Amino acid sequence: MSAVIHESDLNSEAHHHGPPTGFKRWLYSTNHKDIGTMYLIFALVMLFLGGAMAMLIRAELYMPGLQIVNPDLYNNLVTDHALIMVFGLVMPAAAGMANWMIPMMIGAPDMALPRMNNMSFWLLPAAAILLVSSLLVQFIPGTGTPVNTGWTLYPPLSVQVGLGMDLLIFSVHLLGISSIMASINIVTTILNMRAPGMTMMKMPLFVWAWFFTGLLLIIIMPVLAGGVTMLLFDRHFGTSFFDAAGGGDPVLFQHLFWFFGHPEVYVLLLPSIGVLGMVIPTFSRKPLFGYKPLVYFMGFLFALGLIVWAHHQYTIGMSLGATTYFMIGTILISIPVGLMIFNFIFTMWRGSMTFETPMLFAIAIILMFSFAGVTGVMLAVVPADLQYHDTYFVVAHFHYALIPGAVFGLYAGVFYWLPKWTGHMYDEKLGKIFFWWTTLSFNLTFFPQHFSGLAGMPRRIIDYNIQYIEFNQISSIGAFLFGLSHLLFLYIIIKTVKGGEKAPAKPWDGAQIGTPGLEWTLPSPPPFHSFTTPPEVK
Amino acid sequence: MDLSMLKPIAVTRALASLVLVTITSTAFAAYDLNLPEPAAPLTRQMFDLHMLTTWIATIIMVVIIAIVGYAIIKFRKSKNYEADQNFHTSAFGTWSWILVPVIVLGIDLTIAGSAGDALKAVEDYSQKNDVTIKVIGSQWKWTYEYMDDGIKVVSNMLPEEKAGKHYLRAVDNPLVLPVNKRIRLLHTATDVNHAWWVPEIAYKKDAIPGYINETWTKIEKEGTYRGQCAELCGTGHAFMPIVVEAVSEEKYEAWKAKQKMALAQAQAEASSDKVWSKDELYSKGEKLYNTNCAACHQANGAGIPGVFPALAGSKIATGDKAGHIDIVLNGKAGTAMAAWGKQLNDLEIAAIITYERNAWGNNKNDTVQPADIKSARK
Amino acid sequence: MSTADQYFIPEPSRWPIVAVTGLFFTVLGIALWVNDVNIGPYSVILGMLVVAYLFFGWFGDVIDESLSNKYNKEVDRSFRQGMFWFITSEVFFFASFFASLYYFRNISLPYLGGEGHLGESHILWEGFKYSWPLVNLPDGTNYTQLKEPMGAAGIPAYNTAILLTSGVTLTWAHWALKKGSKGQLMLGMFLTIALGVTFFALQAYEYMHAYKEMGLTLNSGIYGSTFYMLTGFHGLHVTIGTIMLIVITVRCAKDHFTKDNHFAFEGVAWYWHFVDVVWLGLYIFVYWL
Ligand code: HEA
Ligand code: HEA
Ligand code: CUA
Ligand SMILES: [Cu+2]
């Protein structure tokens, strides 16, 4: 499959074996590690931006009544909080890890299409500028209603919104182009750039996870683009896609959105599952349990994930047949995900475990994500969802899925690979403090929301009846603690980048067990060009 | 931020309740930790289903926590446990890929089976209905049309002064329904999506402009049931409560009779050719304005800057009558301003406009008569 | 034939960031323009200029690299796979519009007409009868009245023939390229471009006719909406495809391609065939059925 690779490059620039200098190194980069670093920094910035919005949301909800923001601004914050966390934090962080690790894992010199790689990244800041402008234009008089629609952007409400919606639509377009290009690059790299002997079935699980993630994105992002394009036309060019008077149907947008939106949650989940597939064997000192079934069931999840979207729309009035189909399809997702969870547990079983920070996160993820999964299955049950839908029960479900399932997985990845990236060991003690602090405060924030939801509190409301006050106060206090813990996270990262104990090429003695992942054969930090001589996998 | 909001007492109480919640099961009763007690056959079925899945979820979690817990304690390096490098090739390792999915599938089918039964009941529209209500969501109020009786109820949120501890869950005119009758609800909306939801007696269904969704219920117990709009519908989404007053059949009939009388009276008034005095129109208009328009333009006519225009001093409300009548009658496409001509009769619109032209310092000192509206309707 | 024996990693390049800048100003401009903010159009023009500059620059670099034999087989494979996945994503973009058409015709419009699961909706639109093409809307107050729907005969049929023929001529050109017969190659390319341009011209004429005489506009309800959305995006792809055909024809003329190394040619050919297939779908589902 793969050609022989000699000295990395013909051109003179690369021959000094050092990175180019100055701003060009970053703006013009064609290096997968530099681009990966930029992705990760961008994600970190977005974490704080989206998190600051979450803090405002929780502060507003700390007490009943209107305290900090007005209703439209509140819902605009909710919209942007979600979009920033999903498109700004999780996807870029996962893409950053893919950029850093995939070429090293499979023994490639770089990504398949390095210039396009850089373009995928730089589209993100551009999209972020548009997204933030869509929030800010409301302070200019005459720009119409703020984007008070939630991240789902349902019409006809989104047709009423002013200028902010158009900026948001184009931000979504840029995000879509960015994701598609990044995915094309990653999938191509995986298919085409493996070192000799690195067969598909030898690839580390993280690579497989990103393979399916990339395929998902290539399929779903264009559909979202199509949906928001129709929205743009309804808003400005007189079409009637979402207006019954002209023969349209607002519900169509929901189908298009969720055809994107549901697979999107697996886009967020799978990279983290991939990280767990690295971390758990390492610290159990034992090969991954059932590698092949994991790969096949990931493929199963990929396929099933694409055809169950309407479980977000049980209340729109679908026929009995359609509802039943979507319900059963959704419940069946517990099979592939359940297999993943149990294979991770069986990897730990009869292992020889130690509990460094990444492993602590991994174990917590297994427990908390399973919890999110079982509440997900509760939501999948149509008659019950007719009660849960659009309440805080759903908010609780998806933060349990998103934060442990996606964000904590990325934290585990950060701690696991920081020594490789920076060449320094992070401070293990601080790492453990960070783990306990986040895990406890996370649960304090979101566990009570299950109850406020069951008690009848709808989501996306700025003001609530006093009967819900206790739950909301606990939740807000938890959220502030959770938010503060991220300052520690930042501190740990900066400290590790700046210095600390030198990391060996393979800082974890259990790493590389059972996988031929090549990343650990390079020094920490790795040289600017990963594999100047082609590695050979037997 | 108003820091006095961080009341120490509230915080202590919140933390205390958390402790209660996690430790004692009696807290379950005190803090509404579950769906409310159902009062209709369908919501009861849903409740039972919810309990079933909750228990299954709990058991799965217990099992997982137990296995992981055991593994963490037993298989540690610090206890010199040697990793079993061949575990994944053991018989269990060879067959678990089929074993685990089969077990999970078994649980899945259990859930899907009982869900299927409840779903059939939800979607059973074949039986005869005793009462049919058209539930119409608008930004930001509910309108109920009794399809068989021609009665119409407009239901707005009560302000905090009047609602007390039920603020955000209380309305001026509740939906009145008889108990033990099969009630058919037809959901629709005039502007954007809403969702009508009263957990005890009626599950959610979206109200989608231009389309009609159907649900049914049968209330088993008299009482007041509260709910809220459950689909984001813009600025006032948090302020769109629902109240259902379930009463005995006699009381229901009496209530209907009263409504019909009032309706007949209003109709007689509206269709009379009488020329109304400014004061009559003004006082009628004030009431109607406060129920229909104040949600956006505010009771003091000041609107919400940047979102809803002020009517006090507005060019249109102080300009010529034709323009004023036009916007109220036909609304403005693409904005939240609805075409009120479809919802209100000539007298009502005339009264509201007269009120707007004379209230809050808009001293136009003129009146708009029902006849003007009639001719403006073409 | 490439002589490079290792994977080519380009030096740092300014083009990606230029591309992003161009896109950013273009979309920002459109967003402002549709809201009548007067700097909008200028921003669009600026953005488009940057994009045009970008295309010359970026493709120029790629062509230089290709001509100086920096790309080995593996790079070539990356390009092919990249193009394949790009076209896959385009397929799903069009799928969203085709699916919408299906949804309206078979699911939601019957509801408004009183049939199916939500047939009760009919009471909101009394007098509305559903038939496709949808001439009488549920409530036409805010919409243009459609006078006459678009038929399948005439221009659309010619256009189908034209596009299918262009697929054949392009394949012929490819065959000629592989055989090393430059005369036939150039002739094939010119024919293909000519057919593409003719298609475009006919389509433009048809649009004008539809707008002026048939009352078929973006604003004539869901029939007009889906019609223009599908044919419009297809037309856009034809335009892009034709430009790309022109570029590779120039490159053919300059002898850039050899008989077994001509990815750019093949990429464009794939794209053109994709555009072709989409048109077949359009012809069947938009014009015919
Ligand atoms: C990472 C993100 C993520 C993930 C992984 C999931 C996973 C799942 N989600 Fe979730 N979900 C969201 C993010 C996510 N979700 C978001 C963001 C929303 C709200 C969007 C919005 O409205 O704004 C949402 C909303 C949502 C809804 C709509 C609720 C509503 O609005 O009414 C539903 C309904 O079916 C649902 C179901 C599921 C299911 C069945 C899974 C399954 O994949 C879970 C599978 C996992 C397990 C089941 C656990 C492991 C398995 C075992 C331990 C085996 C044994 C288990 C059983 C036999 C049950 N989700
Ligand atoms: C990956 C996705 C992701 C992540 C990570 C989060 C993280 C958080 N979310 Fe998010 N959320 C969503 C995705 C996500 N959310 C989605 C999709 C929705 C639905 C939107 C919709 O309805 O349309 C939603 C909605 C949502 C709501 C419901 C709003 C409503 O319906 O009205 C709430 C309310 O509590 C909430 C809270 C939080 C909190 C407290 C965090 C915390 O985890 C954030 C913690 C992180 C930080 C805080 C970091 C920043 C730290 C600092 C800034 C330091 C300073 C600290 C202090 C000042 C204390 N979120
Ligand atoms: Cu009406 Cu929310
Ligand atoms: Cu989903």
CSV table of N, CA, C and O in Angstrom, one decimal, chain A residues 35-118:
chain,number,residue,atom,x,y,z
A,35,ILE,N,-0.5,22.4,13.2
A,35,ILE,CA,-2.0,22.6,13.0
A,35,ILE,C,-2.7,22.0,14.1
A,35,ILE,O,-3.7,22.5,14.7
A,36,GLY,N,-2.3,20.8,14.6
A,36,GLY,CA,-2.9,20.1,15.7
A,36,GLY,C,-2.9,21.0,17.0
A,36,GLY,O,-3.9,21.2,17.7
A,37,THR,N,-1.7,21.6,17.2
A,37,THR,CA,-1.6,22.5,18.3
A,37,THR,C,-2.6,23.7,18.2
A,37,THR,O,-3.2,24.1,19.2
A,38,MET,N,-2.7,24.3,17.0
A,38,MET,CA,-3.6,25.4,16.9
A,38,MET,C,-5.0,25.0,17.1
A,38,MET,O,-5.8,25.7,17.8
A,39,TYR,N,-5.4,23.8,16.6
A,39,TYR,CA,-6.7,23.3,16.9
A,39,TYR,C,-7.0,23.2,18.4
A,39,TYR,O,-8.0,23.6,18.9
A,40,LEU,N,-6.0,22.7,19.1
A,40,LEU,CA,-6.2,22.5,20.6
A,40,LEU,C,-6.2,23.8,21.3
A,40,LEU,O,-7.1,24.0,22.2
A,41,ILE,N,-5.4,24.8,20.9
A,41,ILE,CA,-5.5,26.1,21.6
A,41,ILE,C,-6.8,26.7,21.3
A,41,ILE,O,-7.5,27.3,22.2
A,42,PHE,N,-7.3,26.6,20.0
A,42,PHE,CA,-8.6,27.2,19.7
A,42,PHE,C,-9.7,26.6,20.5
A,42,PHE,O,-10.5,27.3,21.1
A,43,ALA,N,-9.6,25.3,20.7
A,43,ALA,CA,-10.6,24.6,21.5
A,43,ALA,C,-10.6,25.1,22.9
A,43,ALA,O,-11.7,25.3,23.5
A,44,LEU,N,-9.4,25.3,23.4
A,44,LEU,CA,-9.3,25.7,24.8
A,44,LEU,C,-9.9,27.1,25.0
A,44,LEU,O,-10.7,27.4,25.9
A,45,VAL,N,-9.7,28.0,24.0
A,45,VAL,CA,-10.3,29.3,24.1
A,45,VAL,C,-11.8,29.2,24.0
A,45,VAL,O,-12.5,29.9,24.8
A,46,MET,N,-12.3,28.4,23.1
A,46,MET,CA,-13.7,28.2,23.0
A,46,MET,C,-14.3,27.6,24.3
A,46,MET,O,-15.5,27.9,24.6
A,47,LEU,N,-13.6,26.7,24.9
A,47,LEU,CA,-14.1,26.1,26.2
A,47,LEU,C,-14.4,27.3,27.1
A,47,LEU,O,-15.4,27.3,27.8
A,48,PHE,N,-13.5,28.2,27.2
A,48,PHE,CA,-13.7,29.3,28.2
A,48,PHE,C,-14.8,30.2,27.7
A,48,PHE,O,-15.6,30.7,28.5
A,49,LEU,N,-14.9,30.5,26.4
A,49,LEU,CA,-16.0,31.3,25.9
A,49,LEU,C,-17.3,30.7,26.1
A,49,LEU,O,-18.2,31.2,26.7
A,50,GLY,N,-17.5,29.4,25.7
A,50,GLY,CA,-18.8,28.7,25.9
A,50,GLY,C,-19.0,28.5,27.3
A,50,GLY,O,-20.2,28.5,27.8
A,51,GLY,N,-18.0,28.3,28.1
A,51,GLY,CA,-18.2,28.1,29.5
A,51,GLY,C,-18.6,29.3,30.2
A,51,GLY,O,-19.5,29.3,31.1
A,52,ALA,N,-18.1,30.5,29.8
A,52,ALA,CA,-18.5,31.7,30.4
A,52,ALA,C,-20.0,32.0,30.1
A,52,ALA,O,-20.7,32.4,31.0
A,53,MET,N,-20.4,31.6,28.9
A,53,MET,CA,-21.9,31.7,28.6
A,53,MET,C,-22.7,30.8,29.5
A,53,MET,O,-23.7,31.2,30.1
A,54,ALA,N,-22.1,29.6,29.7
A,54,ALA,CA,-22.8,28.6,30.7
A,54,ALA,C,-22.9,29.2,32.1
A,54,ALA,O,-23.9,29.1,32.8
A,55,MET,N,-21.8,29.9,32.5
A,55,MET,CA,-21.8,30.5,33.8
A,55,MET,C,-22.9,31.6,33.9
A,55,MET,O,-23.6,31.8,34.9
A,56,LEU,N,-23.0,32.4,32.8
A,56,LEU,CA,-24.1,33.4,32.8
A,56,LEU,C,-25.5,32.8,32.9
A,56,LEU,O,-26.4,33.2,33.6
A,57,ILE,N,-25.6,31.7,32.1
A,57,ILE,CA,-26.9,31.0,32.1
A,57,ILE,C,-27.2,30.5,33.5
A,57,ILE,O,-28.3,30.7,34.1
A,58,ARG,N,-26.2,29.9,34.2
A,58,ARG,CA,-26.5,29.3,35.5
A,58,ARG,C,-26.7,30.4,36.5
A,58,ARG,O,-27.4,30.3,37.5
A,59,ALA,N,-26.0,31.6,36.3
A,59,ALA,CA,-26.2,32.7,37.3
A,59,ALA,C,-27.6,33.2,37.1
A,59,ALA,O,-28.2,33.5,38.1
A,60,GLU,N,-28.0,33.3,35.9
A,60,GLU,CA,-29.4,33.8,35.7
A,60,GLU,C,-30.4,32.9,36.3
A,60,GLU,O,-31.4,33.3,36.9
A,61,LEU,N,-30.1,31.6,36.2
A,61,LEU,CA,-31.1,30.6,36.8
A,61,LEU,C,-30.9,30.3,38.2
A,61,LEU,O,-31.6,29.5,38.8
A,62,TYR,N,-29.9,31.0,38.8
A,62,TYR,CA,-29.7,30.7,40.3
A,62,TYR,C,-31.0,31.1,41.1
A,62,TYR,O,-31.3,30.4,42.0
A,63,MET,N,-31.6,32.1,40.7
A,63,MET,CA,-32.9,32.5,41.3
A,63,MET,C,-34.0,32.7,40.3
A,63,MET,O,-33.7,33.0,39.2
A,64,PRO,N,-35.2,32.5,40.7
A,64,PRO,CA,-36.3,32.9,39.8
A,64,PRO,C,-36.3,34.4,39.6
A,64,PRO,O,-35.7,35.1,40.4
A,65,GLY,N,-36.9,34.8,38.5
A,65,GLY,CA,-37.0,36.2,38.2
A,65,GLY,C,-35.9,36.6,37.2
A,65,GLY,O,-35.1,35.7,36.8
A,66,LEU,N,-36.0,37.8,36.6
A,66,LEU,CA,-35.0,38.2,35.6
A,66,LEU,C,-33.9,39.0,36.3
A,66,LEU,O,-34.2,40.1,36.8
A,67,GLN,N,-32.7,38.5,36.3
A,67,GLN,CA,-31.7,39.3,37.0
A,67,GLN,C,-30.6,39.9,36.1
A,67,GLN,O,-30.3,41.0,36.2
A,68,ILE,N,-30.0,39.1,35.2
A,68,ILE,CA,-28.8,39.5,34.5
A,68,ILE,C,-29.1,39.9,33.1
A,68,ILE,O,-28.6,40.9,32.6
A,69,VAL,N,-29.9,39.1,32.4
A,69,VAL,CA,-30.1,39.3,31.0
A,69,VAL,C,-31.5,39.3,30.7
A,69,VAL,O,-32.4,38.9,31.5
A,70,ASN,N,-31.9,39.8,29.5
A,70,ASN,CA,-33.3,39.7,29.1
A,70,ASN,C,-33.6,38.4,28.4
A,70,ASN,O,-32.7,37.7,28.0
A,71,PRO,N,-34.9,38.1,28.2
A,71,PRO,CA,-35.2,36.7,27.6
A,71,PRO,C,-34.5,36.4,26.3
A,71,PRO,O,-34.0,35.3,26.1
A,72,ASP,N,-34.5,37.4,25.4
A,72,ASP,CA,-33.9,37.1,24.1
A,72,ASP,C,-32.4,36.9,24.2
A,72,ASP,O,-31.8,36.0,23.6
A,73,LEU,N,-31.7,37.7,25.0
A,73,LEU,CA,-30.3,37.5,25.2
A,73,LEU,C,-30.0,36.2,25.9
A,73,LEU,O,-29.1,35.5,25.5
A,74,TYR,N,-30.9,35.8,26.8
A,74,TYR,CA,-30.7,34.5,27.5
A,74,TYR,C,-30.7,33.4,26.4
A,74,TYR,O,-29.8,32.6,26.4
A,75,ASN,N,-31.8,33.4,25.6
A,75,ASN,CA,-31.8,32.3,24.6
A,75,ASN,C,-30.7,32.4,23.6
A,75,ASN,O,-30.3,31.4,23.1
A,76,ASN,N,-30.3,33.6,23.3
A,76,ASN,CA,-29.1,33.7,22.4
A,76,ASN,C,-27.9,33.1,23.1
A,76,ASN,O,-27.1,32.4,22.4
A,77,LEU,N,-27.7,33.3,24.4
A,77,LEU,CA,-26.6,32.7,25.1
A,77,LEU,C,-26.7,31.2,25.0
A,77,LEU,O,-25.7,30.5,24.8
A,78,VAL,N,-27.9,30.7,25.2
A,78,VAL,CA,-28.1,29.2,25.2
A,78,VAL,C,-27.7,28.7,23.8
A,78,VAL,O,-26.9,27.7,23.7
A,79,THR,N,-28.2,29.4,22.8
A,79,THR,CA,-27.8,29.0,21.4
A,79,THR,C,-26.3,29.0,21.2
A,79,THR,O,-25.8,28.0,20.7
A,80,ASP,N,-25.7,30.1,21.6
A,80,ASP,CA,-24.2,30.2,21.3
A,80,ASP,C,-23.4,29.3,22.2
A,80,ASP,O,-22.4,28.7,21.8
A,81,HIS,N,-23.9,29.1,23.4
A,81,HIS,CA,-23.2,28.2,24.3
A,81,HIS,C,-23.1,26.8,23.7
A,81,HIS,O,-22.1,26.2,23.6
A,82,ALA,N,-24.3,26.3,23.2
A,82,ALA,CA,-24.3,25.0,22.6
A,82,ALA,C,-23.4,24.9,21.3
A,82,ALA,O,-22.6,24.0,21.2
A,83,LEU,N,-23.6,25.9,20.5
A,83,LEU,CA,-22.8,25.9,19.2
A,83,LEU,C,-21.3,26.0,19.5
A,83,LEU,O,-20.5,25.3,18.8
A,84,ILE,N,-21.0,26.8,20.4
A,84,ILE,CA,-19.5,27.0,20.7
A,84,ILE,C,-19.0,25.7,21.3
A,84,ILE,O,-17.9,25.3,20.9
A,85,MET,N,-19.7,25.1,22.2
A,85,MET,CA,-19.2,23.9,22.9
A,85,MET,C,-19.1,22.8,21.9
A,85,MET,O,-18.1,22.0,21.8
A,86,VAL,N,-20.1,22.6,21.0
A,86,VAL,CA,-20.1,21.5,20.1
A,86,VAL,C,-19.1,21.8,18.9
A,86,VAL,O,-18.2,20.9,18.7
A,87,PHE,N,-19.2,22.9,18.3
A,87,PHE,CA,-18.4,23.2,17.1
A,87,PHE,C,-17.1,23.8,17.4
A,87,PHE,O,-16.1,23.8,16.6
A,88,GLY,N,-17.0,24.5,18.6
A,88,GLY,CA,-15.8,25.2,18.9
A,88,GLY,C,-14.9,24.4,19.8
A,88,GLY,O,-13.7,24.5,19.7
A,89,LEU,N,-15.5,23.7,20.8
A,89,LEU,CA,-14.7,23.0,21.7
A,89,LEU,C,-14.5,21.5,21.3
A,89,LEU,O,-13.3,21.1,21.0
A,90,VAL,N,-15.5,20.7,21.3
A,90,VAL,CA,-15.3,19.3,21.1
A,90,VAL,C,-14.8,18.9,19.8
A,90,VAL,O,-13.8,18.2,19.7
A,91,MET,N,-15.4,19.4,18.7
A,91,MET,CA,-14.9,19.0,17.4
A,91,MET,C,-13.5,19.4,17.1
A,91,MET,O,-12.7,18.6,16.7
A,92,PRO,N,-13.1,20.7,17.4
A,92,PRO,CA,-11.8,21.1,17.1
A,92,PRO,C,-10.8,20.4,18.0
A,92,PRO,O,-9.7,20.0,17.6
A,93,ALA,N,-11.1,20.1,19.3
A,93,ALA,CA,-10.2,19.4,20.2
A,93,ALA,C,-9.9,18.0,19.6
A,93,ALA,O,-8.8,17.5,19.6
A,94,ALA,N,-11.0,17.4,19.2
A,94,ALA,CA,-10.9,16.0,18.7
A,94,ALA,C,-10.1,16.1,17.4
A,94,ALA,O,-9.2,15.2,17.1
A,95,ALA,N,-10.3,17.1,16.5
A,95,ALA,CA,-9.6,17.2,15.3
A,95,ALA,C,-8.1,17.5,15.6
A,95,ALA,O,-7.2,17.0,14.9
A,96,GLY,N,-7.9,18.3,16.6
A,96,GLY,CA,-6.5,18.6,17.0
A,96,GLY,C,-5.7,17.3,17.4
A,96,GLY,O,-4.6,17.1,17.0
A,97,MET,N,-6.4,16.5,18.1
A,97,MET,CA,-5.8,15.2,18.5
A,97,MET,C,-5.6,14.3,17.3
A,97,MET,O,-4.5,13.6,17.2
A,98,ALA,N,-6.6,14.3,16.4
A,98,ALA,CA,-6.4,13.5,15.2
A,98,ALA,C,-5.2,14.0,14.4
A,98,ALA,O,-4.4,13.2,14.0
A,99,ASN,N,-5.1,15.3,14.3
A,99,ASN,CA,-3.9,15.9,13.6
A,99,ASN,C,-2.6,15.5,14.2
A,99,ASN,O,-1.7,15.1,13.5
A,100,TRP,N,-2.5,15.6,15.5
A,100,TRP,CA,-1.3,15.3,16.2
A,100,TRP,C,-1.0,13.8,16.1
A,100,TRP,O,0.1,13.4,15.7
A,101,MET,N,-2.0,13.0,16.4
A,101,MET,CA,-1.7,11.6,16.7
A,101,MET,C,-1.8,10.7,15.5
A,101,MET,O,-1.1,9.7,15.3
A,102,ILE,N,-2.8,10.9,14.6
A,102,ILE,CA,-3.0,9.9,13.5
A,102,ILE,C,-1.8,9.7,12.7
A,102,ILE,O,-1.3,8.5,12.5
A,103,PRO,N,-1.2,10.7,12.1
A,103,PRO,CA,0.0,10.5,11.3
A,103,PRO,C,1.1,9.7,12.1
A,103,PRO,O,1.8,8.8,11.6
A,104,MET,N,1.3,10.1,13.4
A,104,MET,CA,2.3,9.4,14.2
A,104,MET,C,1.9,8.0,14.4
A,104,MET,O,2.7,7.1,14.5
A,105,MET,N,0.6,7.7,14.7
A,105,MET,CA,0.2,6.4,15.0
A,105,MET,C,0.4,5.4,13.8
A,105,MET,O,0.7,4.2,14.0
A,106,ILE,N,0.1,5.9,12.6
A,106,ILE,CA,0.1,5.0,11.5
A,106,ILE,C,1.4,5.1,10.7
A,106,ILE,O,1.6,4.5,9.7
A,107,GLY,N,2.3,6.0,11.2
A,107,GLY,CA,3.6,6.0,10.6
A,107,GLY,C,3.6,6.8,9.3
A,107,GLY,O,4.4,6.5,8.3
A,108,ALA,N,2.9,7.9,9.2
A,108,ALA,CA,2.9,8.8,8.0
A,108,ALA,C,3.8,10.0,8.2
A,108,ALA,O,4.0,10.4,9.4
A,109,PRO,N,4.3,10.6,7.2
A,109,PRO,CA,5.1,11.8,7.3
A,109,PRO,C,4.3,13.0,7.7
A,109,PRO,O,4.8,13.9,8.4
A,110,ASP,N,3.0,13.0,7.3
A,110,ASP,CA,2.1,14.2,7.7
A,110,ASP,C,0.7,13.8,7.3
A,110,ASP,O,0.5,12.6,6.9
A,111,MET,N,-0.2,14.7,7.3
A,111,MET,CA,-1.5,14.4,6.7
A,111,MET,C,-1.4,14.4,5.2
A,111,MET,O,-0.5,14.9,4.6
A,112,ALA,N,-2.5,13.7,4.6
A,112,ALA,CA,-2.4,13.5,3.2
A,112,ALA,C,-2.4,14.8,2.4
A,112,ALA,O,-1.7,14.9,1.4
A,113,LEU,N,-3.2,15.8,2.8
A,113,LEU,CA,-3.3,17.0,2.1
A,113,LEU,C,-3.0,18.2,3.0
A,113,LEU,O,-3.9,18.8,3.5
A,114,PRO,N,-1.7,18.5,3.2
A,114,PRO,CA,-1.3,19.4,4.3
A,114,PRO,C,-1.8,20.8,4.1
A,114,PRO,O,-2.2,21.5,5.1
A,115,ARG,N,-1.9,21.3,2.9
A,115,ARG,CA,-2.4,22.7,2.8
A,115,ARG,C,-3.9,22.8,3.1
A,115,ARG,O,-4.3,23.7,3.8
A,116,MET,N,-4.6,21.8,2.6
A,116,MET,CA,-6.1,21.8,2.9
A,116,MET,C,-6.3,21.7,4.4
A,116,MET,O,-7.2,22.2,5.0
A,117,ASN,N,-5.3,21.0,5.1
A,117,ASN,CA,-5.4,20.8,6.5
A,117,ASN,C,-5.4,22.2,7.2
A,117,ASN,O,-6.2,22.4,8.1
A,118,ASN,N,-4.5,23.0,6.7
A,118,ASN,CA,-4.4,24.3,7.3
A,118,ASN,C,-5.6,25.1,7.1
A,118,ASN,O,-6.1,25.9,8.0
